[in-house]
Short mmCIF file of C-alpha atoms in Angstrom, two decimals:
data_model
loop_
_atom_site.label_atom_id
_atom_site.label_comp_id
_atom_site.label_asym_id
_atom_site.label_seq_id
_atom_site.Cartn_x
_atom_site.Cartn_y
_atom_site.Cartn_z
CA GLN A 28 14.19 79.53 -15.73
CA VAL A 29 13.86 76.71 -13.24
CA GLN A 30 12.70 73.31 -14.44
CA LEU A 31 11.72 70.16 -12.58
CA VAL A 32 11.69 66.79 -14.31
CA GLU A 33 10.32 63.66 -12.65
CA SER A 34 11.07 60.06 -13.52
CA GLY A 35 10.45 56.60 -12.17
CA GLY A 36 6.71 56.14 -12.36
CA GLY A 37 5.07 53.06 -13.80
CA LEU A 38 2.76 50.11 -13.30
CA VAL A 39 3.39 47.89 -10.31
CA GLN A 40 1.51 45.21 -8.40
CA ALA A 41 0.22 45.83 -4.92
CA GLY A 42 2.96 45.27 -2.37
CA GLY A 43 5.65 46.31 -4.79
CA SER A 44 8.03 49.26 -4.74
CA LEU A 45 8.96 52.22 -6.89
CA ARG A 46 11.51 54.98 -6.66
CA LEU A 47 10.60 58.38 -8.02
CA SER A 48 13.24 60.98 -8.78
CA CYS A 49 13.06 64.67 -9.54
CA ALA A 50 15.87 66.79 -10.91
CA VAL A 51 15.93 70.58 -10.64
CA SER A 52 17.77 72.50 -13.33
CA GLY A 53 18.25 76.09 -14.43
CA ARG A 54 19.70 79.21 -12.90
CA PHE A 55 18.95 79.74 -9.24
CA PHE A 56 20.62 80.70 -6.00
CA ARG A 57 19.44 77.74 -3.91
CA ILE A 58 16.65 75.24 -3.41
CA ASN A 59 14.74 75.78 -0.20
CA ASN A 60 12.14 73.07 0.37
CA MET A 61 11.26 70.14 -1.83
CA GLY A 62 8.34 67.79 -1.81
CA TRP A 63 6.08 65.33 -3.56
CA HIS A 64 2.37 65.68 -4.12
CA ARG A 65 -0.10 63.38 -5.83
CA GLN A 66 -3.45 63.66 -7.51
CA ALA A 67 -5.75 60.72 -8.03
CA PRO A 68 -8.61 60.83 -10.55
CA GLY A 69 -11.48 62.91 -9.23
CA LYS A 70 -9.55 64.02 -6.17
CA GLN A 71 -7.64 67.10 -5.12
CA ARG A 72 -3.88 67.24 -5.20
CA GLU A 73 -2.45 66.30 -1.81
CA LEU A 74 0.92 66.62 -0.16
CA VAL A 75 2.63 63.26 0.22
CA ALA A 76 6.02 64.17 1.65
CA ARG A 77 8.16 67.23 2.18
CA ILE A 78 11.80 67.72 3.09
CA THR A 79 13.15 70.92 4.58
CA SER A 80 16.20 71.98 6.55
CA ASP A 81 14.23 71.02 9.67
CA GLY A 82 13.48 67.48 8.55
CA THR A 83 10.78 65.50 6.79
CA THR A 84 7.01 65.32 7.00
CA TYR A 85 4.62 62.76 5.56
CA ALA A 86 0.93 62.38 4.97
CA ASP A 87 -0.58 59.95 7.47
CA SER A 88 -1.61 57.62 4.66
CA VAL A 89 2.00 57.02 3.59
CA LYS A 90 3.92 57.07 6.87
CA GLY A 91 6.12 54.03 7.22
CA ARG A 92 5.89 53.21 3.51
CA PHE A 93 7.26 56.29 1.75
CA THR A 94 10.68 57.85 2.29
CA ILE A 95 11.74 61.20 0.88
CA SER A 96 15.39 62.05 0.45
CA ARG A 97 17.40 64.80 -1.12
CA ASP A 98 20.78 65.05 -2.83
CA ASN A 99 21.90 68.66 -2.59
CA ALA A 100 24.95 68.11 -4.78
CA LYS A 101 22.78 66.85 -7.63
CA ASN A 102 19.76 69.07 -6.94
CA THR A 103 17.49 66.05 -6.82
CA VAL A 104 14.76 64.77 -4.54
CA ASN A 105 13.71 61.15 -4.41
CA LEU A 106 10.68 59.31 -3.12
CA GLN A 107 11.07 55.65 -2.24
CA ILE A 108 7.65 54.02 -2.22
CA ASN A 109 7.27 50.61 -0.61
CA SER A 110 4.29 48.36 0.11
CA LEU A 111 2.28 50.01 -2.64
CA LYS A 112 -1.50 49.90 -2.43
CA PRO A 113 -4.09 50.40 -5.17
CA GLU A 114 -5.12 53.64 -3.46
CA ASP A 115 -1.63 55.01 -4.12
CA THR A 116 -2.51 55.18 -7.81
CA ALA A 117 -2.14 58.80 -8.88
CA VAL A 118 -0.04 61.26 -10.81
CA TYR A 119 2.89 62.22 -8.61
CA TYR A 120 4.25 65.75 -8.85
CA CYS A 121 7.57 67.07 -7.65
CA ASN A 122 7.56 70.52 -6.08
CA ALA A 123 10.37 72.86 -5.09
CA ASN A 124 10.58 76.24 -3.44
CA VAL A 125 13.54 77.90 -5.11
CA ARG A 126 15.36 81.16 -4.48
CA ASN A 127 16.34 82.66 -7.82
CA ILE A 128 19.39 84.71 -8.66
CA TYR A 129 17.50 87.87 -7.66
CA TYR A 130 16.88 86.37 -4.21
CA ASN A 131 13.17 85.94 -4.80
CA ASP A 132 11.47 82.71 -3.73
CA GLY A 133 9.07 80.89 -6.02
CA GLU A 134 7.20 77.61 -6.27
CA TYR A 135 7.95 75.30 -9.16
CA TRP A 136 6.33 72.07 -10.29
CA GLY A 137 7.25 69.15 -12.44
CA GLN A 138 5.04 67.74 -15.17
CA GLY A 139 4.04 64.70 -13.13
CA THR A 140 4.69 60.99 -13.38
CA GLN A 141 1.99 58.33 -13.33
CA VAL A 142 2.03 55.62 -10.69
CA THR A 143 -0.48 52.82 -11.16
CA VAL A 144 -0.88 50.03 -8.63
CA SER A 145 -2.78 46.91 -9.65
CA SER A 146 -4.50 44.70 -7.11
#
């Protein structure tokens, strides 16, 4: 069973920074793509950043402020968030597309970590 566990959320003032981390554990063949999504109250979950073998992509609203990175040796993905704005307040979810030991690909999600930005 594959598990994703996020950490690093919290309460921060506007203009501040946070670093979110997500660790993937369990039995699997390899991790394909990884990403971060967020869901604000009353809104749909949206993709924030994704990292693949071809590079990184970001939502327009976070370009220049968020940076996604990956440590393949540790099976982790990080999201560095700078210049936080109140509209960044949301639950942030880690996501991974993982190939299991039977060579089947599946999508897995973490439990989410709350980021709250005060003005």
